[in-house]
Coordinates of C-alpha atoms in Angstrom, one line a residue:
X1 CA -28.4 0.6 9.5
X2 CA -31.6 -0.5 7.7
X3 CA -31.4 -3.1 5.1
X4 CA -32.0 -2.0 1.5
X5 CA -34.2 -4.0 -0.8
X6 CA -32.5 -2.8 -4.0
X7 CA -29.0 -2.2 -5.1
X8 CA -28.6 1.5 -5.6
X9 CA -25.4 1.1 -7.5
X10 CA -26.9 -1.4 -10.0
X11 CA -24.1 -3.8 -9.2
X12 CA -26.1 -7.0 -10.0
X13 CA -25.6 -8.7 -13.3
X14 CA -28.5 -8.4 -15.8
X15 CA -27.4 -11.2 -17.9
X16 CA -29.5 -14.4 -18.0
X17 CA -28.7 -17.4 -16.0
X18 CA -26.2 -19.5 -17.9
X19 CA -25.7 -23.3 -17.9
X20 CA -23.2 -24.6 -15.4
X21 CA -20.6 -25.5 -17.9
X22 CA -20.7 -21.9 -19.4
X23 CA -20.2 -20.4 -16.0
X24 CA -17.3 -22.7 -15.3
X25 CA -15.8 -21.7 -18.7
X26 CA -16.1 -18.0 -17.8
X27 CA -14.5 -18.7 -14.4
X28 CA -11.7 -20.6 -16.0
X29 CA -11.1 -17.7 -18.4
X30 CA -10.9 -15.2 -15.5
X31 CA -8.3 -17.3 -13.7
X32 CA -6.3 -17.9 -16.9
X33 CA -6.3 -14.2 -17.7
X34 CA -5.5 -13.3 -14.1
X35 CA -2.5 -15.7 -14.1
X36 CA -1.2 -14.3 -17.3
X37 CA -1.6 -10.7 -16.2
X38 CA 0.2 -11.4 -12.9
X39 CA 3.1 -13.1 -14.6
X40 CA 3.3 -10.3 -17.1
X41 CA 3.4 -7.7 -14.4
X42 CA 6.0 -9.6 -12.3
X43 CA 8.1 -9.7 -15.4
X44 CA 8.0 -5.9 -15.5
X45 CA 8.9 -6.0 -11.8
X46 CA 12.0 -8.0 -12.5
X47 CA 13.0 -5.6 -15.3
X48 CA 12.6 -2.6 -12.9
X49 CA 14.5 -4.0 -9.9
X50 CA 17.3 -5.3 -12.2
X51 CA 17.5 -2.0 -14.1
X52 CA 16.8 -3.9 -17.3
X53 CA 19.5 -6.5 -16.9
X54 CA 17.1 -9.3 -15.7
X55 CA 19.6 -11.5 -13.9
X56 CA 21.6 -9.0 -11.9
X57 CA 19.7 -7.3 -9.1
X58 CA 22.0 -4.6 -7.7
X59 CA 21.4 -2.9 -4.4
X60 CA 21.1 0.9 -4.6
X61 CA 23.1 1.1 -1.4
X62 CA 26.4 -0.3 -0.3
X63 CA 24.7 -2.1 2.6
X64 CA 23.7 -5.7 2.7
X65 CA 20.4 -5.0 4.5
X66 CA 18.9 -3.6 7.7
X67 CA 16.6 -6.6 8.1
X68 CA 19.5 -8.9 7.6
X69 CA 21.4 -7.2 10.5
X70 CA 18.4 -7.5 12.7
X71 CA 18.0 -11.2 11.8
X72 CA 21.6 -11.7 12.7
X73 CA 21.0 -10.1 16.1
X74 CA 18.0 -12.3 16.7
X75 CA 19.9 -15.3 15.7
X76 CA 22.6 -14.4 18.3
X77 CA 19.9 -13.9 21.0
X78 CA 20.2 -10.1 21.0
X79 CA 17.9 -7.2 20.3
X80 CA 20.7 -4.8 19.6
X81 CA 22.7 -5.0 16.4
X82 CA 26.2 -6.5 16.1
X83 CA 27.5 -3.3 14.7
X84 CA 28.9 -1.1 17.5
X85 CA 28.9 2.7 17.6
X86 CA 32.3 4.3 17.3
X87 CA 33.8 5.8 20.5
X88 CA 34.0 9.2 18.8
X89 CA 30.2 9.1 18.2
X90 CA 29.5 8.2 21.8
X91 CA 31.9 10.9 23.0
X92 CA 29.9 13.7 21.5
X93 CA 27.9 15.8 23.8
X94 CA 24.8 15.2 21.7
X95 CA 25.3 12.4 19.2
X96 CA 21.8 13.0 17.8
X97 CA 22.8 16.4 16.5
X98 CA 23.6 16.1 12.8
X99 CA 25.7 19.3 12.8
X100 CA 27.8 17.9 15.6
X101 CA 28.4 14.6 13.7
X102 CA 29.2 16.5 10.5
X103 CA 31.6 19.0 12.1
X104 CA 33.5 16.1 13.8
X105 CA 33.6 14.0 10.6
X106 CA 32.0 11.1 12.3
X107 CA 30.7 8.3 10.1
X108 CA 27.6 6.5 11.3
X109 CA 25.0 4.2 9.8
X110 CA 22.1 6.3 8.7
X111 CA 18.7 5.7 10.4
X112 CA 20.1 3.4 13.1
X113 CA 18.7 4.1 16.5
X114 CA 21.3 4.8 19.2
X115 CA 20.4 4.1 22.8
X116 CA 22.6 3.5 25.8
X117 CA 25.7 2.8 23.6
X118 CA 24.0 0.3 21.3
X119 CA 22.5 0.3 17.9
X120 CA 18.9 -0.8 17.2
X121 CA 16.4 -0.6 14.4
X122 CA 13.1 1.3 14.6
X123 CA 11.7 -0.6 11.6
X124 CA 9.1 -3.2 12.5
X125 CA 10.8 -6.6 13.3
X126 CA 8.4 -9.0 11.4
X127 CA 10.4 -9.2 8.1
X128 CA 13.6 -9.9 10.2
X129 CA 11.7 -12.7 11.9
X130 CA 10.9 -14.3 8.6
X131 CA 14.5 -13.8 7.5
X132 CA 15.6 -15.4 10.8
X133 CA 13.6 -18.5 9.9
X134 CA 15.3 -18.6 6.5
X135 CA 18.8 -18.2 8.1
X136 CA 18.1 -21.0 10.5
X137 CA 17.4 -23.2 7.5
X138 CA 20.9 -22.5 6.3
X139 CA 20.3 -19.7 3.8
X140 CA 22.6 -16.7 3.6
X141 CA 22.1 -12.9 3.4
X142 CA 18.9 -11.6 1.8
X143 CA 19.2 -7.9 1.1
X144 CA 16.4 -5.4 1.6
X145 CA 15.6 -5.0 -2.1
X146 CA 14.6 -8.6 -2.3
X147 CA 12.1 -8.0 0.4
X148 CA 10.7 -5.1 -1.7
X149 CA 10.3 -7.4 -4.7
X150 CA 8.6 -10.1 -2.6
X151 CA 6.2 -7.7 -0.9
X152 CA 5.3 -5.8 -4.1
X153 CA 4.6 -9.1 -5.8
X154 CA 2.5 -10.1 -2.9
X155 CA 0.5 -6.8 -3.1
X156 CA -0.1 -7.6 -6.8
X157 CA -1.4 -11.1 -6.0
X158 CA -3.8 -10.1 -3.2
X159 CA -5.0 -7.1 -5.2
X160 CA -5.7 -9.5 -8.1
X161 CA -7.5 -11.9 -5.7
X162 CA -9.6 -9.1 -4.4
X163 CA -10.5 -7.9 -7.9
X164 CA -11.5 -11.5 -8.8
X165 CA -13.6 -11.8 -5.6
X166 CA -15.3 -8.5 -6.2
X167 CA -16.1 -9.3 -9.8
X168 CA -17.4 -12.8 -9.0
X169 CA -19.5 -11.4 -6.1
X170 CA -21.0 -8.2 -7.6
X171 CA -19.9 -7.8 -11.3
X172 CA -20.3 -11.1 -13.1
X173 CA -21.0 -9.5 -16.4
X174 CA -17.6 -7.7 -16.5
X175 CA -15.6 -9.3 -19.5
X176 CA -12.5 -11.3 -18.7
X177 CA -10.4 -9.1 -20.9
X178 CA -11.4 -6.0 -18.9
X179 CA -10.6 -7.8 -15.7
X180 CA -7.2 -8.6 -17.2
X181 CA -6.6 -4.9 -18.0
X182 CA -7.6 -3.8 -14.5
X183 CA -5.0 -6.2 -12.9
X184 CA -2.3 -4.9 -15.3
X185 CA -3.3 -1.3 -14.3
X186 CA -3.2 -2.1 -10.5
X187 CA 0.3 -3.6 -10.8
X188 CA 2.0 -1.0 -12.9
X189 CA 1.0 2.4 -11.5
X190 CA 2.8 4.7 -9.1
X191 CA 4.5 4.2 -6.7
X192 CA 5.2 0.5 -7.5
X193 CA 7.8 1.0 -10.3
X194 CA 9.3 3.8 -8.3
X195 CA 10.0 1.8 -5.1
X196 CA 11.3 -1.2 -7.1
X197 CA 14.1 1.0 -8.6
X198 CA 14.8 2.6 -5.3
X199 CA 14.4 -0.5 -3.2
X200 CA 15.7 0.0 0.3
X201 CA 14.5 -0.8 3.8
X202 CA 12.1 2.1 3.8
X203 CA 10.4 0.8 0.7
X204 CA 10.4 -2.7 2.1
X205 CA 8.7 -1.6 5.3
X206 CA 5.9 0.3 3.4
X207 CA 5.4 -2.5 0.9
X208 CA 5.4 -5.2 3.7
X209 CA 2.8 -3.4 5.7
X210 CA 0.5 -3.0 2.7
X211 CA 1.0 -6.6 1.7
X212 CA 0.0 -8.0 5.0
X213 CA -2.9 -5.5 5.2
X214 CA -4.3 -6.6 1.8
X215 CA -3.8 -10.3 2.7
X216 CA -5.9 -9.7 5.8
X217 CA -8.6 -7.8 3.9
X218 CA -8.9 -10.6 1.4
X219 CA -9.4 -13.2 4.0
X220 CA -11.8 -10.9 5.9
X221 CA -14.1 -10.4 3.0
X222 CA -14.2 -14.1 2.4
X223 CA -14.9 -14.7 6.0
X224 CA -17.8 -12.3 6.1
X225 CA -19.4 -13.4 2.8
X226 CA -21.1 -16.3 4.5
X227 CA -24.2 -17.0 6.5
X228 CA -22.0 -17.2 9.6
X229 CA -18.5 -15.6 9.6
X230 CA -15.6 -18.1 9.1
X231 CA -13.6 -18.4 12.3
X232 CA -10.6 -19.8 10.4
X233 CA -10.4 -17.0 7.9
X234 CA -10.9 -14.4 10.6
X235 CA -8.0 -15.9 12.5
X236 CA -5.8 -15.7 9.4
X237 CA -7.0 -12.1 9.0
X238 CA -5.9 -11.3 12.6
X239 CA -2.5 -12.9 12.1
X240 CA -2.0 -11.0 8.8
X241 CA -2.9 -7.7 10.4
X242 CA -0.6 -8.4 13.4
X243 CA 2.2 -8.9 10.9
X244 CA 1.2 -5.7 9.1
X245 CA 1.4 -3.7 12.3
X246 CA 4.7 -5.4 13.2
X247 CA 6.1 -4.4 9.9
X248 CA 4.7 -0.9 9.5
X249 CA 3.3 0.6 12.7
X250 CA 1.2 3.2 10.9
X251 CA -0.9 0.4 9.5
X252 CA -2.6 0.2 12.9
X253 CA -4.7 3.2 11.8
X254 CA -6.5 1.8 8.7
X255 CA -6.6 -1.7 10.4
X256 CA -8.3 -0.2 13.4
X257 CA -11.0 1.3 11.1
X258 CA -11.7 -1.9 9.3
X259 CA -11.8 -3.8 12.6
X260 CA -14.5 -1.3 13.7
X261 CA -16.4 -2.0 10.5
X262 CA -16.1 -5.7 11.2
X263 CA -17.4 -5.4 14.7
X264 CA -20.3 -3.5 13.3
X265 CA -21.0 -6.3 10.8
X266 CA -20.8 -9.0 13.5
X267 CA -23.1 -7.1 15.8
X268 CA -25.6 -6.9 13.0
X269 CA -25.6 -10.7 12.8
X270 CA -26.0 -10.9 16.5
X271 CA -29.1 -8.7 16.5
X272 CA -30.6 -10.8 13.7
X273 CA -29.8 -14.2 15.3
X274 CA -29.6 -13.4 19.1
X275 CA -26.8 -16.0 19.3
X276 CA -23.8 -14.8 21.4
X277 CA -21.5 -17.4 19.9
X278 CA -21.8 -15.6 16.6
X279 CA -20.3 -12.5 18.2
X280 CA -17.8 -13.8 20.7
X281 CA -16.1 -16.4 18.6
X282 CA -15.5 -14.3 15.4
X283 CA -14.3 -11.3 17.5
X284 CA -11.9 -13.5 19.5
X285 CA -10.5 -15.1 16.3
X286 CA -10.0 -11.7 14.7
X287 CA -8.7 -9.6 17.6
X288 CA -6.7 -12.1 19.6
X289 CA -3.7 -12.4 17.2
X290 CA -3.6 -8.6 17.0
X291 CA -3.7 -8.1 20.7
X292 CA -1.1 -10.8 21.1
X293 CA 1.1 -9.1 18.4
X294 CA 0.7 -5.7 20.1
X295 CA 1.7 -7.2 23.4
X296 CA 4.9 -8.7 21.9
X297 CA 5.7 -5.4 20.1
X298 CA 5.2 -3.6 23.4
X299 CA 7.6 -6.0 25.2
X300 CA 10.1 -5.6 22.3
X301 CA 10.0 -1.8 22.7
X302 CA 10.3 -2.0 26.5
X303 CA 13.3 -4.4 26.4
X304 CA 15.2 -2.0 24.0
X305 CA 14.1 1.5 25.0
X306 CA 12.4 1.1 28.5
X307 CA 9.1 2.1 27.0
X308 CA 6.3 0.1 25.4
X309 CA 5.5 3.0 23.1
X310 CA 9.0 3.8 21.9
X311 CA 10.0 2.1 18.7
X312 CA 13.4 3.8 18.5
X313 CA 12.2 6.5 16.1
X314 CA 13.1 9.2 18.7
X315 CA 16.6 7.9 18.9
X316 CA 17.2 7.6 15.2
X317 CA 20.4 9.0 13.7
X318 CA 18.8 10.7 10.8
X319 CA 19.7 13.6 8.5
X320 CA 17.4 16.0 10.2
X321 CA 17.6 16.7 14.0
X322 CA 14.6 14.6 15.0
X323 CA 15.1 15.0 18.7
X324 CA 15.1 18.8 18.5
X325 CA 11.9 18.9 16.6
X326 CA 10.2 15.8 18.1
X327 CA 7.2 17.9 19.1
X328 CA 6.4 18.7 15.4
X329 CA 7.2 15.5 13.6
X330 CA 3.5 15.0 13.3
X331 CA 1.4 18.2 13.2
X332 CA -1.9 19.5 11.7
X333 CA 0.3 22.3 10.2
X334 CA 1.3 19.9 7.5
X335 CA -2.3 18.9 6.5
X336 CA -2.9 21.3 3.6
X337 CA 0.6 21.3 2.1
X338 CA 0.8 17.5 2.3
X339 CA -2.6 17.0 0.8
X340 CA -1.6 19.3 -2.1
X341 CA 1.6 17.4 -2.6
X342 CA 0.1 13.9 -2.5
X343 CA -2.9 14.8 -4.6
X344 CA -2.4 17.6 -7.1
X345 CA 1.3 18.4 -7.7
X346 CA 1.9 18.4 -11.4
X347 CA 5.0 16.8 -12.9
X348 CA 7.4 18.7 -15.1
X349 CA 7.0 17.9 -18.8
X350 CA 10.0 18.2 -21.2
X351 CA 11.0 17.3 -24.7
X352 CA 13.9 14.9 -23.8
X353 CA 13.5 11.3 -22.6
X354 CA 12.0 10.4 -20.2
X355 CA 9.8 13.4 -20.9
X356 CA 8.0 13.6 -17.5
X357 CA 9.7 14.3 -14.2
X358 CA 8.5 14.5 -10.7
X359 CA 9.4 17.7 -8.9
X360 CA 9.8 18.6 -5.3
X361 CA 6.5 19.2 -3.6
X362 CA 5.5 22.8 -3.3
X363 CA 2.5 22.6 -0.9
X364 CA 4.5 24.8 1.5
X365 CA 4.7 27.5 -1.2
X366 CA 1.0 27.1 -2.2
X367 CA 0.1 27.6 1.5
X368 CA 2.8 30.1 2.4
X369 CA 0.6 31.7 5.0
X370 CA 1.2 28.6 7.2
X371 CA 4.4 28.9 9.2
X372 CA 6.1 25.5 9.0
X373 CA 9.0 24.4 11.2
X374 CA 12.5 24.2 9.6
X375 CA 12.5 20.4 9.7
X376 CA 9.6 20.2 7.2
X377 CA 10.7 18.5 3.9
X378 CA 9.1 17.9 0.6
X379 CA 10.7 15.3 -1.7
X380 CA 10.1 14.6 -5.3
X381 CA 6.5 13.6 -6.0
X382 CA 3.7 13.7 -8.5
X383 CA 0.2 14.1 -7.2
X384 CA -2.1 11.1 -7.6
X385 CA -4.5 12.9 -9.8
X386 CA -1.7 13.5 -12.3
X387 CA 0.2 10.2 -11.9
X388 CA -2.9 8.0 -11.8
X389 CA -5.9 9.9 -13.3
X390 CA -7.8 6.6 -13.4
X391 CA -8.5 7.2 -9.7
X392 CA -11.2 9.6 -10.7
X393 CA -13.5 6.6 -11.0
X394 CA -13.2 6.1 -7.2
X395 CA -15.9 8.8 -6.9
X396 CA -18.5 6.6 -8.5
X397 CA -19.0 4.2 -5.6
X398 CA -19.9 7.1 -3.4
X399 CA -23.1 7.4 -5.5
X400 CA -24.1 4.1 -3.9
X401 CA -25.2 6.0 -0.8
X402 CA -27.3 8.6 -2.6
X403 CA -31.1 8.2 -2.4
X404 CA -32.4 6.3 -5.3
X405 CA -35.8 5.8 -6.9
X406 CA -37.2 2.2 -7.0
X407 CA -35.4 0.2 -9.6
X408 CA -36.6 -2.4 -11.9
X409 CA -37.0 -6.0 -10.8
X410 CA -33.8 -7.2 -12.6
X411 CA -31.8 -4.8 -10.4
X412 CA -33.1 -6.3 -7.2
X413 CA -30.5 -8.2 -5.2
X414 CA -30.5 -9.8 -1.7
X415 CA -30.2 -7.7 1.3
X416 CA -26.9 -9.4 2.2
X417 CA -25.4 -8.6 -1.1
X418 CA -26.3 -4.9 -0.9
X419 CA -25.1 -4.7 2.7
X420 CA -21.9 -6.4 1.9
X421 CA -21.2 -4.2 -1.1
X422 CA -21.8 -1.0 1.0
X423 CA -19.7 -2.4 3.8
X424 CA -16.9 -3.0 1.3
X425 CA -17.1 0.5 -0.2
X426 CA -17.0 2.1 3.3
X427 CA -14.1 -0.2 4.4
X428 CA -12.0 0.6 1.3
X429 CA -12.7 4.3 1.5
X430 CA -11.9 4.4 5.3
X431 CA -8.7 2.3 4.9
X432 CA -7.6 4.8 2.2
X433 CA -8.4 7.9 4.3
X434 CA -7.0 6.4 7.5
X435 CA -3.9 5.1 5.7
X436 CA -3.4 8.6 4.3
X437 CA -4.1 10.4 7.6
X438 CA -0.7 9.8 9.4
X439 CA 1.2 10.8 6.3
X440 CA -0.5 14.2 5.7
X441 CA 0.3 15.0 9.3
X442 CA 4.0 14.0 8.9
X443 CA 6.9 16.4 8.4
X444 CA 8.3 14.4 5.4
X445 CA 6.8 14.0 2.0
X446 CA 8.0 11.2 -0.2
X447 CA 6.7 9.2 -3.2
X448 CA 7.3 5.9 -1.4
X449 CA 4.7 6.8 1.2
X450 CA 2.0 6.4 -1.4
X451 CA 2.4 2.7 -0.9
X452 CA 0.8 2.9 2.5
X453 CA -2.7 3.8 1.2
X454 CA -2.8 3.7 -2.6
X455 CA -4.1 0.1 -2.9
X456 CA -7.5 0.8 -1.3
X457 CA -8.0 3.8 -3.6
X458 CA -7.1 1.7 -6.7
X459 CA -9.6 -1.0 -5.7
X460 CA -12.3 1.7 -5.3
X461 CA -11.4 3.0 -8.7
X462 CA -11.8 -0.4 -10.3
X463 CA -15.2 -0.9 -8.5
X464 CA -16.3 2.6 -9.7
X465 CA -15.2 1.8 -13.3
X466 CA -17.2 -1.4 -13.2
X467 CA -20.2 0.3 -11.7
X468 CA -20.2 2.8 -14.6
X469 CA -20.0 -0.1 -17.0
X470 CA -23.2 -1.5 -15.4
X471 CA -24.9 1.8 -15.3
X472 CA -24.7 2.0 -19.1
X473 CA -25.9 -1.6 -19.8
X474 CA -28.8 -0.3 -21.9
X475 CA -26.7 2.3 -23.7
X476 CA -24.2 0.2 -25.7
X477 CA -22.7 3.0 -27.7
X478 CA -22.1 5.3 -24.7
X479 CA -20.8 2.3 -22.8
X480 CA -18.2 1.6 -25.5
X481 CA -17.1 5.2 -25.3
X482 CA -17.0 4.9 -21.5
X483 CA -14.8 1.8 -21.7
X484 CA -12.5 3.4 -24.2
X485 CA -12.1 6.4 -21.9
X486 CA -11.4 4.1 -18.9
X487 CA -8.8 2.1 -20.9
X488 CA -7.2 5.4 -22.0
X489 CA -6.9 6.6 -18.4
X490 CA -5.4 3.3 -17.4
X491 CA -2.8 3.6 -20.2
X492 CA -2.0 7.2 -19.3
X493 CA -1.6 6.2 -15.6
X494 CA 0.8 3.4 -16.4
X495 CA 2.8 5.5 -18.9
X496 CA 3.2 8.5 -16.5
X497 CA 4.0 6.2 -13.6
X498 CA 6.8 4.5 -15.6
X499 CA 8.2 7.7 -17.0
X500 CA 8.4 9.5 -13.6
X501 CA 10.2 6.4 -12.3
X502 CA 12.7 6.4 -15.1
X503 CA 13.4 10.1 -14.7
X504 CA 13.7 9.9 -10.9
X505 CA 16.1 7.0 -11.1
X506 CA 18.1 7.9 -14.2
X507 CA 21.3 7.9 -12.2
X508 CA 20.8 4.3 -11.1
X509 CA 20.0 3.2 -14.7
X510 CA 23.1 4.9 -15.9
X511 CA 25.2 3.3 -13.2
X512 CA 23.9 -0.3 -13.4
X513 CA 22.9 -0.5 -17.1
X514 CA 24.4 2.4 -19.1
X515 CA 24.0 0.6 -22.4
X516 CA 20.3 0.2 -22.0
X517 CA 19.8 3.7 -20.8
X518 CA 21.8 5.2 -23.7
X519 CA 19.7 3.0 -26.1
X520 CA 16.5 4.3 -24.6
X521 CA 17.6 7.9 -25.0
X522 CA 18.7 7.3 -28.6
X523 CA 15.4 5.5 -29.4
X524 CA 13.1 8.2 -28.0
X525 CA 15.2 11.1 -29.3
X526 CA 14.5 10.4 -32.9

């Protein structure tokens, strides 16, 4: 790719160079506003996960925690769980058949994997390894919903750090208050409130994978934004991404894409410098932890299921008959219905609180000419374009790659800056698309799966919004209208995300905090 002499997205700041103490003051304001916004959002997280009670964090299941069971197994030197299958379950001709289990009234732990008379977990083991370390230090049980809170808070922190990094690097003229609003927006939109109020092991796995992915992406961008890539930060990136894959296996797809982009970047440096050390050392630092992590994961699978590629998903005791339909759990047949569900399904609007309600996806009806297998299932969901309309700004960064006329001298930036900006846009777009890809081919549609790819799309939206702000530098009136429209879309996105969360989890609010729920209904029914 040829270097570009000008920044086609007009991402450079046009403000004059300020004295050092003024720049330091602005930087301090950004960090203060960021800290305040993070604390504010985490306060909301506590409200959601406690169902408004603040101090009592109830579990939505009667189970202590899947990761806790796995940590107990590891602590005892085992890979199988301490819980043993009932003799009646093992006596069935096909214990994986849900109908057979139901007809014989056999109780079983949902979504455990049964293999050779033992229970296992198909969920990635990394959270259980961290919990094992906590247990070895003398702490007790940590239920899965605590993991959801920790990982979601971590997503917020690294999203905020990425926003600050991007602003400092490319958008120095963006006001601190606007950065503050962008961080609030990132932390409060769907599916984050949703998964906090339905916090189980499934939500913990998705949030954990995304947390480690964003952590790696943050350190990667810092590593590449130098004359020579930072070996230490690339090593941290590799470790973070090994944890991401070990938590949520599907993260291997977007991670693989960004690794490809990183290799492309490092090779560009090699062709400029002709120094092999600038290729080999960074690539080893980045890839070695991931290769090592994959090797451990392969051994973990082999030791349990006699196959390096079997995570236990095939042997899962689920509601649907996974084994019977194993050949269509992932299929291109689901592409159009799932894209419709994840992107454009409209919520149901009513007059009673909470006013907006997610509905079951209807992509299968919209594309009724596609013959879908009986196992296909669409859960409650609101399409991203309706739950988070601010994502429309994500289209603006794509304009960066359109041919542009020569720009004025105050829009000229260094080749490295322009190249890094374009690399960032492609990496975010690719991680969004490749994070979405496994899910649009999957037989099961659920709101929680948005967690696997939404962060990259949100960061693209923020970048696009800021680019539009810079495009209108010399049109102050239009820019004020533009900012007002952006803030309105942020507010609408947050409100819709919260309302669909409240409607979807009304039963849990009524169970755990009926006084609050009745008060909300009374308040908004006036």
